[in-house]
mmCIF file of C-alpha atoms and ligand atoms in Angstrom:
data_model
loop_
_atom_site.group_PDB
_atom_site.id
_atom_site.type_symbol
_atom_site.label_atom_id
_atom_site.label_comp_id
_atom_site.label_asym_id
_atom_site.label_seq_id
_atom_site.Cartn_x
_atom_site.Cartn_y
_atom_site.Cartn_z
ATOM 1 C CA MET A 21 0.000 0.000 0.000
ATOM 2 C CA THR A 22 1.555 3.294 -1.104
ATOM 3 C CA THR A 23 0.448 6.830 -0.319
ATOM 4 C CA ASP A 24 -1.119 8.888 -3.097
ATOM 5 C CA LEU A 25 0.987 11.426 -4.944
ATOM 6 C CA ILE A 26 -0.579 14.889 -4.688
ATOM 7 C CA VAL A 27 -0.602 17.587 -7.375
ATOM 8 C CA THR A 28 -1.114 21.075 -5.992
ATOM 9 C CA THR A 29 -2.525 23.730 -8.313
ATOM 10 C CA SER A 30 -4.148 27.134 -8.145
ATOM 11 C CA SER A 31 -7.550 25.432 -8.339
ATOM 12 C CA GLY A 32 -6.845 22.984 -5.502
ATOM 13 C CA SER A 33 -4.987 19.717 -5.143
ATOM 14 C CA TYR A 34 -5.743 16.245 -6.437
ATOM 15 C CA PRO A 35 -4.426 12.730 -5.873
ATOM 16 C CA VAL A 36 -2.539 10.639 -8.395
ATOM 17 C CA VAL A 37 -2.772 6.923 -7.690
ATOM 18 C CA VAL A 38 -0.396 4.468 -9.383
ATOM 19 C CA ALA A 39 -0.996 0.837 -8.413
ATOM 20 C CA ALA A 40 -1.713 -2.570 -9.874
ATOM 21 C CA GLY A 41 -5.492 -3.131 -9.594
ATOM 22 C CA ALA A 42 -6.188 0.548 -8.793
ATOM 23 C CA LEU A 43 -9.393 0.683 -10.904
ATOM 24 C CA ALA A 44 -11.169 -1.436 -8.265
ATOM 25 C CA SER A 45 -10.958 1.514 -5.885
ATOM 26 C CA LEU A 46 -12.604 4.001 -8.285
ATOM 27 C CA PRO A 47 -16.184 3.882 -6.886
ATOM 28 C CA ALA A 48 -14.976 4.543 -3.337
ATOM 29 C CA ARG A 49 -12.661 7.322 -4.497
ATOM 30 C CA LEU A 50 -15.419 9.058 -6.501
ATOM 31 C CA ALA A 51 -17.718 8.860 -3.500
ATOM 32 C CA ALA A 52 -14.968 10.329 -1.311
ATOM 33 C CA LEU A 53 -14.682 13.242 -3.772
ATOM 34 C CA GLY A 54 -18.408 13.865 -3.383
ATOM 35 C CA LEU A 55 -19.117 13.197 -7.065
ATOM 36 C CA ARG A 56 -22.716 12.020 -7.136
ATOM 37 C CA GLY A 57 -23.863 13.096 -10.609
ATOM 38 C CA THR A 58 -23.817 11.069 -13.823
ATOM 39 C CA LEU A 59 -20.445 9.670 -14.879
ATOM 40 C CA TRP A 60 -19.719 10.118 -18.599
ATOM 41 C CA LEU A 61 -17.259 7.349 -19.407
ATOM 42 C CA VAL A 62 -15.291 8.074 -22.578
ATOM 43 C CA SER A 63 -13.033 5.235 -23.659
ATOM 44 C CA ASP A 64 -10.688 4.346 -26.435
ATOM 45 C CA ALA A 65 -12.428 1.773 -28.663
ATOM 46 C CA ALA A 66 -9.461 -0.570 -28.051
ATOM 47 C CA VAL A 67 -10.065 -0.721 -24.282
ATOM 48 C CA ALA A 68 -13.848 -0.161 -24.196
ATOM 49 C CA THR A 69 -14.696 -3.862 -23.850
ATOM 50 C CA ALA A 70 -11.748 -5.091 -21.796
ATOM 51 C CA TYR A 71 -11.740 -2.306 -19.203
ATOM 52 C CA GLY A 72 -14.700 -0.013 -19.920
ATOM 53 C CA THR A 73 -17.411 -2.651 -19.505
ATOM 54 C CA PRO A 74 -16.211 -4.074 -16.158
ATOM 55 C CA LEU A 75 -15.576 -0.550 -14.908
ATOM 56 C CA ALA A 76 -19.074 0.634 -15.859
ATOM 57 C CA ASP A 77 -20.561 -2.479 -14.213
ATOM 58 C CA ARG A 78 -18.573 -1.829 -11.040
ATOM 59 C CA LEU A 79 -19.647 1.819 -10.925
ATOM 60 C CA GLN A 80 -23.301 0.948 -11.529
ATOM 61 C CA ALA A 81 -23.155 -1.725 -8.826
ATOM 62 C CA ALA A 82 -21.923 1.002 -6.479
ATOM 63 C CA GLY A 83 -24.991 3.122 -7.322
ATOM 64 C CA PHE A 84 -23.574 5.514 -9.936
ATOM 65 C CA ARG A 85 -25.391 6.431 -13.153
ATOM 66 C CA VAL A 86 -23.047 5.781 -16.071
ATOM 67 C CA GLN A 87 -23.219 6.846 -19.723
ATOM 68 C CA ARG A 88 -20.695 5.411 -22.187
ATOM 69 C CA HIS A 89 -19.077 6.585 -25.429
ATOM 70 C CA ALA A 90 -16.226 4.990 -27.415
ATOM 71 C CA VAL A 91 -13.767 6.960 -29.537
ATOM 72 C CA PRO A 92 -11.772 5.376 -32.404
ATOM 73 C CA SER A 93 -8.154 4.682 -31.437
ATOM 74 C CA GLY A 94 -5.434 6.921 -32.813
ATOM 75 C CA GLU A 95 -4.171 10.479 -32.995
ATOM 76 C CA ALA A 96 -6.689 11.326 -35.740
ATOM 77 C CA SER A 97 -9.401 11.316 -33.054
ATOM 78 C CA LYS A 98 -8.002 14.480 -31.470
ATOM 79 C CA SER A 99 -10.160 16.330 -33.955
ATOM 80 C CA GLN A 100 -12.957 18.862 -34.142
ATOM 81 C CA ASP A 101 -15.198 16.093 -35.494
ATOM 82 C CA GLN A 102 -14.668 13.757 -32.504
ATOM 83 C CA LEU A 103 -14.940 16.678 -30.084
ATOM 84 C CA TRP A 104 -18.302 17.639 -31.581
ATOM 85 C CA ARG A 105 -19.513 14.033 -31.299
ATOM 86 C CA LEU A 106 -18.681 14.204 -27.606
ATOM 87 C CA TYR A 107 -20.610 17.465 -27.205
ATOM 88 C CA ASP A 108 -23.592 15.959 -29.106
ATOM 89 C CA TRP A 109 -23.567 12.943 -26.797
ATOM 90 C CA LEU A 110 -23.110 14.918 -23.567
ATOM 91 C CA LEU A 111 -25.600 17.676 -24.345
ATOM 92 C CA GLY A 112 -28.061 15.362 -26.112
ATOM 93 C CA ALA A 113 -28.311 13.148 -23.027
ATOM 94 C CA GLY A 114 -28.576 16.049 -20.589
ATOM 95 C CA VAL A 115 -25.152 16.528 -18.998
ATOM 96 C CA GLU A 116 -25.256 18.647 -15.836
ATOM 97 C CA ARG A 117 -22.698 20.786 -14.005
ATOM 98 C CA ARG A 118 -22.358 18.308 -11.107
ATOM 99 C CA ASP A 119 -21.463 15.435 -13.477
ATOM 100 C CA ALA A 120 -17.991 14.130 -14.298
ATOM 101 C CA VAL A 121 -16.223 12.943 -17.430
ATOM 102 C CA LEU A 122 -14.112 9.799 -16.966
ATOM 103 C CA ALA A 123 -11.340 9.513 -19.575
ATOM 104 C CA LEU A 124 -10.306 5.852 -19.912
ATOM 105 C CA GLY A 125 -7.502 5.257 -22.406
ATOM 106 C CA GLY A 126 -4.260 6.776 -23.637
ATOM 107 C CA GLY A 127 -3.201 10.360 -24.209
ATOM 108 C CA VAL A 128 -5.621 10.878 -27.107
ATOM 109 C CA ILE A 129 -8.630 10.092 -24.907
ATOM 110 C CA GLY A 130 -7.281 12.088 -21.977
ATOM 111 C CA ASP A 131 -6.713 15.151 -24.155
ATOM 112 C CA LEU A 132 -9.962 14.914 -26.147
ATOM 113 C CA ALA A 133 -12.321 13.966 -23.302
ATOM 114 C CA GLY A 134 -10.424 16.345 -21.038
ATOM 115 C CA TYR A 135 -11.088 19.237 -23.385
ATOM 116 C CA ALA A 136 -14.759 18.276 -23.657
ATOM 117 C CA ALA A 137 -14.905 18.319 -19.836
ATOM 118 C CA ALA A 138 -13.075 21.661 -19.764
ATOM 119 C CA SER A 139 -15.490 23.313 -22.163
ATOM 120 C CA VAL A 140 -18.952 21.748 -21.921
ATOM 121 C CA LEU A 141 -21.214 23.869 -19.702
ATOM 122 C CA ARG A 142 -18.052 25.968 -19.120
ATOM 123 C CA GLY A 143 -16.367 23.037 -17.411
ATOM 124 C CA ILE A 144 -17.311 19.944 -15.428
ATOM 125 C CA ALA A 145 -15.237 17.529 -13.323
ATOM 126 C CA LEU A 146 -12.672 15.326 -15.038
ATOM 127 C CA ILE A 147 -11.208 12.016 -13.870
ATOM 128 C CA GLN A 148 -8.188 10.699 -15.754
ATOM 129 C CA LEU A 149 -7.917 6.895 -16.005
ATOM 130 C CA PRO A 150 -4.819 6.341 -18.172
ATOM 131 C CA THR A 151 -4.303 2.865 -19.636
ATOM 132 C CA THR A 152 -1.054 3.463 -21.542
ATOM 133 C CA LEU A 153 2.371 3.994 -20.038
ATOM 134 C CA LEU A 154 2.777 7.286 -21.884
ATOM 135 C CA ALA A 155 -0.477 8.653 -20.511
ATOM 136 C CA MET A 156 0.270 7.458 -16.968
ATOM 137 C CA VAL A 157 3.685 9.039 -16.830
ATOM 138 C CA ASP A 158 2.920 12.225 -18.698
ATOM 139 C CA ALA A 159 -0.357 13.164 -20.404
ATOM 140 C CA ALA A 160 -2.864 12.353 -17.642
ATOM 141 C CA VAL A 161 -1.120 14.479 -15.013
ATOM 142 C CA GLY A 162 -0.970 18.252 -15.119
ATOM 143 C CA GLY A 163 -4.219 19.374 -16.721
ATOM 144 C CA LYS A 164 -3.246 19.861 -20.369
ATOM 145 C CA THR A 165 -6.235 19.043 -22.579
ATOM 146 C CA GLY A 166 -6.953 19.730 -26.223
ATOM 147 C CA ILE A 167 -7.221 18.672 -29.826
ATOM 148 C CA ASN A 168 -5.062 19.040 -32.934
ATOM 149 C CA HIS A 169 -5.530 21.642 -35.667
ATOM 150 C CA PRO A 170 -4.548 21.041 -39.302
ATOM 151 C CA LEU A 171 -1.699 23.513 -38.651
ATOM 152 C CA GLY A 172 -0.241 21.524 -35.758
ATOM 153 C CA LYS A 173 -0.634 19.289 -32.732
ATOM 154 C CA ASN A 174 -2.364 20.487 -29.550
ATOM 155 C CA LEU A 175 -2.951 23.983 -30.871
ATOM 156 C CA ILE A 176 -6.503 24.161 -29.471
ATOM 157 C CA GLY A 177 -6.945 23.409 -25.786
ATOM 158 C CA ALA A 178 -7.155 24.457 -22.180
ATOM 159 C CA PHE A 179 -5.603 23.763 -18.815
ATOM 160 C CA HIS A 180 -8.245 21.789 -16.910
ATOM 161 C CA GLN A 181 -6.934 19.933 -13.904
ATOM 162 C CA PRO A 182 -8.550 16.564 -13.143
ATOM 163 C CA ARG A 183 -10.046 15.827 -9.722
ATOM 164 C CA LEU A 184 -8.260 12.465 -9.646
ATOM 165 C CA VAL A 185 -5.767 10.501 -11.731
ATOM 166 C CA LEU A 186 -5.935 6.768 -11.260
ATOM 167 C CA ALA A 187 -3.375 4.659 -13.131
ATOM 168 C CA ASP A 188 -3.948 0.914 -12.912
ATOM 169 C CA THR A 189 -0.699 -0.675 -14.087
ATOM 170 C CA GLU A 190 -2.482 -4.003 -14.685
ATOM 171 C CA THR A 191 -3.919 -2.424 -17.841
ATOM 172 C CA LEU A 192 -0.381 -2.309 -19.256
ATOM 173 C CA ALA A 193 -0.326 -6.107 -19.593
ATOM 174 C CA SER A 194 -2.536 -5.849 -22.686
ATOM 175 C CA LEU A 195 -0.713 -2.889 -24.233
ATOM 176 C CA PRO A 196 1.244 -3.782 -27.409
ATOM 177 C CA ARG A 197 4.978 -3.991 -26.710
ATOM 178 C CA ARG A 198 5.726 -1.177 -29.168
ATOM 179 C CA GLU A 199 3.459 1.214 -27.271
ATOM 180 C CA LEU A 200 4.966 0.182 -23.958
ATOM 181 C CA CYS A 201 8.454 0.836 -25.261
ATOM 182 C CA ALA A 202 7.348 4.259 -26.514
ATOM 183 C CA GLY A 203 6.137 4.985 -22.971
ATOM 184 C CA TRP A 204 9.510 4.062 -21.488
ATOM 185 C CA ALA A 205 10.980 7.029 -23.373
ATOM 186 C CA GLU A 206 9.045 9.405 -21.080
ATOM 187 C CA VAL A 207 10.032 7.396 -17.981
ATOM 188 C CA ILE A 208 13.707 7.632 -18.985
ATOM 189 C CA LYS A 209 13.198 11.330 -19.762
ATOM 190 C CA HIS A 210 12.027 11.938 -16.205
ATOM 191 C CA GLY A 211 15.171 10.226 -14.933
ATOM 192 C CA VAL A 212 17.399 12.433 -17.087
ATOM 193 C CA ILE A 213 15.683 15.723 -16.250
ATOM 194 C CA ARG A 214 15.173 15.295 -12.497
ATOM 195 C CA ASP A 215 15.844 11.913 -10.941
ATOM 196 C CA ALA A 216 19.245 10.261 -11.421
ATOM 197 C CA GLY A 217 18.170 7.527 -8.980
ATOM 198 C CA LEU A 218 15.260 6.601 -11.260
ATOM 199 C CA PHE A 219 17.696 6.434 -14.187
ATOM 200 C CA SER A 220 19.957 4.064 -12.187
ATOM 201 C CA GLU A 221 16.989 1.892 -11.193
ATOM 202 C CA LEU A 222 16.029 1.530 -14.852
ATOM 203 C CA GLU A 223 19.645 0.598 -15.670
ATOM 204 C CA GLN A 224 19.731 -1.930 -12.853
ATOM 205 C CA LEU A 225 16.462 -3.572 -13.916
ATOM 206 C CA ALA A 226 17.670 -3.838 -17.524
ATOM 207 C CA ALA A 227 20.967 -5.369 -16.349
ATOM 208 C CA GLU A 228 19.126 -7.982 -14.253
ATOM 209 C CA GLN A 229 16.718 -9.011 -17.001
ATOM 210 C CA ASP A 230 17.587 -11.263 -19.912
ATOM 211 C CA TRP A 231 15.819 -9.231 -22.588
ATOM 212 C CA GLY A 232 18.259 -9.938 -25.441
ATOM 213 C CA ALA A 233 19.152 -7.627 -28.315
ATOM 214 C CA GLY A 234 15.641 -6.184 -28.850
ATOM 215 C CA GLY A 235 15.458 -4.914 -25.270
ATOM 216 C CA PHE A 236 12.360 -4.852 -23.040
ATOM 217 C CA ARG A 237 10.061 -7.787 -23.952
ATOM 218 C CA GLY A 238 6.708 -6.589 -22.702
ATOM 219 C CA TRP A 239 4.658 -6.779 -19.545
ATOM 220 C CA GLN A 240 4.488 -10.325 -18.181
ATOM 221 C CA SER A 241 1.515 -10.066 -15.860
ATOM 222 C CA ALA A 242 2.157 -13.604 -14.598
ATOM 223 C CA ASP A 243 5.342 -12.347 -12.970
ATOM 224 C CA ALA A 244 3.954 -10.580 -9.896
ATOM 225 C CA ARG A 245 7.385 -9.483 -8.620
ATOM 226 C CA LEU A 246 8.244 -7.866 -11.945
ATOM 227 C CA THR A 247 4.825 -6.138 -12.034
ATOM 228 C CA GLU A 248 5.465 -4.762 -8.547
ATOM 229 C CA ARG A 249 8.945 -3.562 -9.544
ATOM 230 C CA LEU A 250 7.726 -1.927 -12.773
ATOM 231 C CA THR A 251 4.809 -0.301 -10.931
ATOM 232 C CA ALA A 252 7.223 1.206 -8.376
ATOM 233 C CA ILE A 253 9.412 2.549 -11.195
ATOM 234 C CA ILE A 254 6.408 4.054 -13.002
ATOM 235 C CA ARG A 255 5.197 5.646 -9.782
ATOM 236 C CA ARG A 256 8.629 7.212 -9.272
ATOM 237 C CA ALA A 257 8.521 8.607 -12.823
ATOM 238 C CA VAL A 258 4.997 9.972 -12.255
ATOM 239 C CA ALA A 259 6.264 11.651 -9.063
ATOM 240 C CA VAL A 260 8.620 13.750 -11.209
ATOM 241 C CA LYS A 261 5.713 15.032 -13.284
ATOM 242 C CA VAL A 262 3.662 15.673 -10.138
ATOM 243 C CA GLU A 263 6.462 17.760 -8.610
ATOM 244 C CA VAL A 264 7.129 19.767 -11.764
ATOM 245 C CA VAL A 265 3.500 20.668 -12.523
ATOM 246 C CA SER A 266 2.839 21.472 -8.867
ATOM 247 C CA ARG A 267 5.609 24.073 -9.020
ATOM 248 C CA ASP A 268 4.743 25.416 -12.480
ATOM 249 C CA GLU A 269 1.136 24.670 -13.422
ATOM 250 C CA ARG A 270 0.970 27.029 -16.415
ATOM 251 C CA GLU A 271 4.387 26.404 -17.927
ATOM 252 C CA GLN A 272 5.856 29.756 -16.969
ATOM 253 C CA GLY A 273 9.227 28.186 -16.170
ATOM 254 C CA GLU A 274 10.277 24.730 -14.989
ATOM 255 C CA ARG A 275 7.469 22.828 -16.744
ATOM 256 C CA ILE A 276 9.219 23.357 -20.063
ATOM 257 C CA THR A 277 11.921 20.930 -18.871
ATOM 258 C CA LEU A 278 9.350 18.153 -19.473
ATOM 259 C CA ASN A 279 9.873 19.078 -23.115
ATOM 260 C CA TYR A 280 13.327 17.416 -23.124
ATOM 261 C CA GLY A 281 13.647 15.542 -26.427
ATOM 262 C CA HIS A 282 10.364 16.974 -27.679
ATOM 263 C CA THR A 283 11.623 19.873 -29.816
ATOM 264 C CA LEU A 284 13.087 17.528 -32.393
ATOM 265 C CA GLY A 285 10.765 14.699 -31.353
ATOM 266 C CA HIS A 286 7.632 16.600 -32.379
ATOM 267 C CA ALA A 287 9.260 17.626 -35.687
ATOM 268 C CA ILE A 288 10.296 14.040 -36.458
ATOM 269 C CA GLU A 289 6.836 12.777 -35.523
ATOM 270 C CA ALA A 290 5.197 15.321 -37.825
ATOM 271 C CA LEU A 291 7.479 14.466 -40.730
ATOM 272 C CA THR A 292 7.155 10.687 -40.576
ATOM 273 C CA ASP A 293 4.172 9.741 -42.698
ATOM 274 C CA ASP A 294 1.023 10.759 -40.903
ATOM 275 C CA TRP A 295 2.339 10.253 -37.369
ATOM 276 C CA ALA A 296 3.695 6.759 -38.271
ATOM 277 C CA LEU A 297 6.346 7.048 -35.572
ATOM 278 C CA LEU A 298 4.859 6.826 -32.082
ATOM 279 C CA HIS A 299 5.313 9.934 -29.937
ATOM 280 C CA GLY A 300 7.689 8.210 -27.494
ATOM 281 C CA GLU A 301 9.739 6.734 -30.329
ATOM 282 C CA ALA A 302 10.268 10.199 -31.788
ATOM 283 C CA VAL A 303 11.058 11.616 -28.333
ATOM 284 C CA ALA A 304 13.797 8.974 -27.871
ATOM 285 C CA VAL A 305 15.458 10.187 -31.090
ATOM 286 C CA GLY A 306 15.015 13.782 -29.910
ATOM 287 C CA MET A 307 16.571 12.992 -26.506
ATOM 288 C CA HIS A 308 19.620 11.452 -28.124
ATOM 289 C CA ALA A 309 20.066 14.459 -30.421
ATOM 290 C CA ALA A 310 19.536 16.935 -27.537
ATOM 291 C CA ALA A 311 22.135 15.164 -25.393
ATOM 292 C CA ARG A 312 24.623 15.272 -28.262
ATOM 293 C CA ILE A 313 23.941 18.985 -28.693
ATOM 294 C CA ALA A 314 24.632 19.397 -24.959
ATOM 295 C CA VAL A 315 27.987 17.623 -25.306
ATOM 296 C CA ALA A 316 28.934 19.812 -28.268
ATOM 297 C CA MET A 317 28.061 22.913 -26.173
ATOM 298 C CA GLY A 318 30.300 21.656 -23.348
ATOM 299 C CA LEU A 319 27.316 21.197 -21.005
ATOM 300 C CA CYS A 320 27.589 17.478 -20.260
ATOM 301 C CA SER A 321 29.854 14.498 -20.772
ATOM 302 C CA ALA A 322 29.860 12.063 -23.691
ATOM 303 C CA GLU A 323 29.367 9.361 -21.017
ATOM 304 C CA LEU A 324 25.854 10.738 -20.338
ATOM 305 C CA VAL A 325 24.981 10.376 -24.024
ATOM 306 C CA ALA A 326 26.296 6.807 -24.040
ATOM 307 C CA ARG A 327 24.382 5.819 -20.860
ATOM 308 C CA GLN A 328 21.188 7.413 -22.141
ATOM 309 C CA ARG A 329 21.580 5.665 -25.530
ATOM 310 C CA ARG A 330 22.167 2.272 -23.880
ATOM 311 C CA LEU A 331 19.153 2.748 -21.611
ATOM 312 C CA LEU A 332 16.837 3.827 -24.435
ATOM 313 C CA GLN A 333 17.939 0.807 -26.467
ATOM 314 C CA ALA A 334 17.496 -1.535 -23.481
ATOM 315 C CA TYR A 335 13.873 -0.385 -23.297
ATOM 316 C CA GLY A 336 13.343 -1.147 -26.974
ATOM 317 C CA LEU A 337 13.872 2.325 -28.468
ATOM 318 C CA GLN A 338 15.936 3.489 -31.459
ATOM 319 C CA VAL A 339 17.997 6.669 -31.270
ATOM 320 C CA ALA A 340 18.935 7.282 -34.919
ATOM 321 C CA LEU A 341 17.039 9.714 -37.140
ATOM 322 C CA PRO A 342 14.636 7.594 -39.262
ATOM 323 C CA HIS A 343 16.135 6.711 -42.618
ATOM 324 C CA GLY A 344 15.450 9.228 -45.377
ATOM 325 C CA LEU A 345 14.441 12.082 -43.067
ATOM 326 C CA ASP A 346 15.987 15.389 -44.178
ATOM 327 C CA PRO A 347 17.728 17.147 -41.233
ATOM 328 C CA GLU A 348 16.916 20.499 -42.845
ATOM 329 C CA ALA A 349 13.192 19.675 -42.863
ATOM 330 C CA VAL A 350 13.371 18.554 -39.206
ATOM 331 C CA LEU A 351 14.973 21.845 -38.217
ATOM 332 C CA ALA A 352 12.407 23.861 -40.215
ATOM 333 C CA VAL A 353 9.490 22.110 -38.479
ATOM 334 C CA ALA A 354 11.167 22.476 -35.060
ATOM 335 C CA LEU A 355 11.338 26.231 -35.625
ATOM 336 C CA ARG A 356 7.536 26.290 -36.036
ATOM 337 C CA ASP A 357 7.007 24.579 -32.642
ATOM 338 C CA LYS A 358 4.673 26.512 -30.340
ATOM 339 C CA LYS A 359 7.368 26.570 -27.643
ATOM 340 C CA VAL A 360 9.617 28.685 -29.873
ATOM 341 C CA LEU A 361 9.929 32.170 -28.340
ATOM 342 C CA ALA A 362 10.770 35.234 -30.470
ATOM 343 C CA GLY A 363 11.964 32.933 -33.253
ATOM 344 C CA ARG A 364 14.427 31.089 -30.988
ATOM 345 C CA ILE A 365 14.047 27.461 -30.019
ATOM 346 C CA ARG A 366 14.207 26.909 -26.270
ATOM 347 C CA TRP A 367 16.302 23.767 -25.939
ATOM 348 C CA VAL A 368 16.153 21.618 -22.839
ATOM 349 C CA LEU A 369 19.673 20.230 -22.491
ATOM 350 C CA PRO A 370 21.154 17.889 -19.858
ATOM 351 C CA THR A 371 24.052 19.038 -17.690
ATOM 352 C CA ALA A 372 24.225 15.803 -15.661
ATOM 353 C CA LEU A 373 21.864 12.924 -14.978
ATOM 354 C CA GLY A 374 18.914 14.427 -13.113
ATOM 355 C CA SER A 375 19.621 17.995 -14.166
ATOM 356 C CA VAL A 376 18.860 20.117 -17.245
ATOM 357 C CA VAL A 377 19.129 23.730 -18.394
ATOM 358 C CA VAL A 378 17.010 25.681 -20.895
ATOM 359 C CA ARG A 379 19.060 27.445 -23.592
ATOM 360 C CA ASP A 380 17.967 29.533 -26.562
ATOM 361 C CA ASP A 381 21.466 30.100 -27.972
ATOM 362 C CA VAL A 382 22.100 26.778 -29.701
ATOM 363 C CA PRO A 383 23.531 27.591 -33.151
ATOM 364 C CA GLU A 384 21.403 26.209 -35.979
ATOM 365 C CA ALA A 385 24.601 24.955 -37.645
ATOM 366 C CA LEU A 386 25.272 22.787 -34.602
ATOM 367 C CA VAL A 387 21.773 21.287 -34.716
ATOM 368 C CA ARG A 388 22.232 20.595 -38.451
ATOM 369 C CA ALA A 389 25.585 18.925 -37.803
ATOM 370 C CA VAL A 390 24.164 16.700 -35.039
ATOM 371 C CA LEU A 391 21.148 15.707 -37.124
ATOM 372 C CA ALA A 392 23.306 14.973 -40.171
ATOM 373 C CA SER A 393 25.852 12.789 -38.371
HETATM 374 N N1 LIG B 11 3.642 16.908 -21.580
HETATM 375 C C1 LIG B 11 4.334 17.984 -21.033
HETATM 376 C C2 LIG B 11 3.536 18.747 -20.026
HETATM 377 O O1 LIG B 11 2.543 18.263 -19.548
HETATM 378 O O2 LIG B 11 3.878 19.842 -19.719
#
């Protein structure tokens, strides 16, 4: 039994629960929050049957009224069309201010359903129930919600903090290995930016396991000790996000450090055939490039780059720029990123494991050279 992590924000604080089997505690936790209205359960179509149905049954058995809606899997669902379908469903069936939206799925569901909760009736309660590693460690915590615009990702949205985040790590057992590996990129990122001990734990686990050349094999739910170990590691990574967003809810300062690897990662993701590279996969490439930029700027050692590369590979991630991608095009897209300030990219660069700086004076020629080599 672990204590809840707590996010503190200007609009109050909320618990973040990371545990195997945590979904069983949802009815009691909702009751403790005083949420007595209808629960609008939005789930990813891929998890609607496996987790949505038993969850709805459990909530109904506990006396809650539940309405359900499934959203097609994939980034394309973070769209105006899917958002409007949610509004039609919520408003058509009489949503009220005291109700809550439950977002069950990965980052797409959390962002889309979160934005519907932020905007319908000028905002109703939101509960984040992430079922992917990426969403547990990053997207579900911190209140960012929104949809994509044809001109870029996440350009329409709002900060809307959830009342509760409940991450049941048992749901990761059914997640495809590729998606799990993509999630490890964010876990490793949290180690690099703020928690050297987490980085070492990940190294130690990889050294103990016999994963072979391809790295991390997937979640073996039959291995209870491994599940417990992985859950503890994930919780430690989530704690980094909780601390950062509690100190900088609106991204006025420190929160941008969560963007480590994302400047180039987002550009690579956008340039690889209709988001064919998973977000975490692109972030891993971006982290490797950012660390190499840091070495070239004299900010960190080459040993950090090597350790980070070995760890990313151990968790099934590639670090090389995808074949055929033009470094010039990557740089051009990175310059359009919404985190660019006054035309200068704000780079998050490591100085040591567990510590980063934000710099806007990285020469473009250096970025080109790193991407080209
Ligand atoms: N995903 C980065 C953040 O929440 O700020």
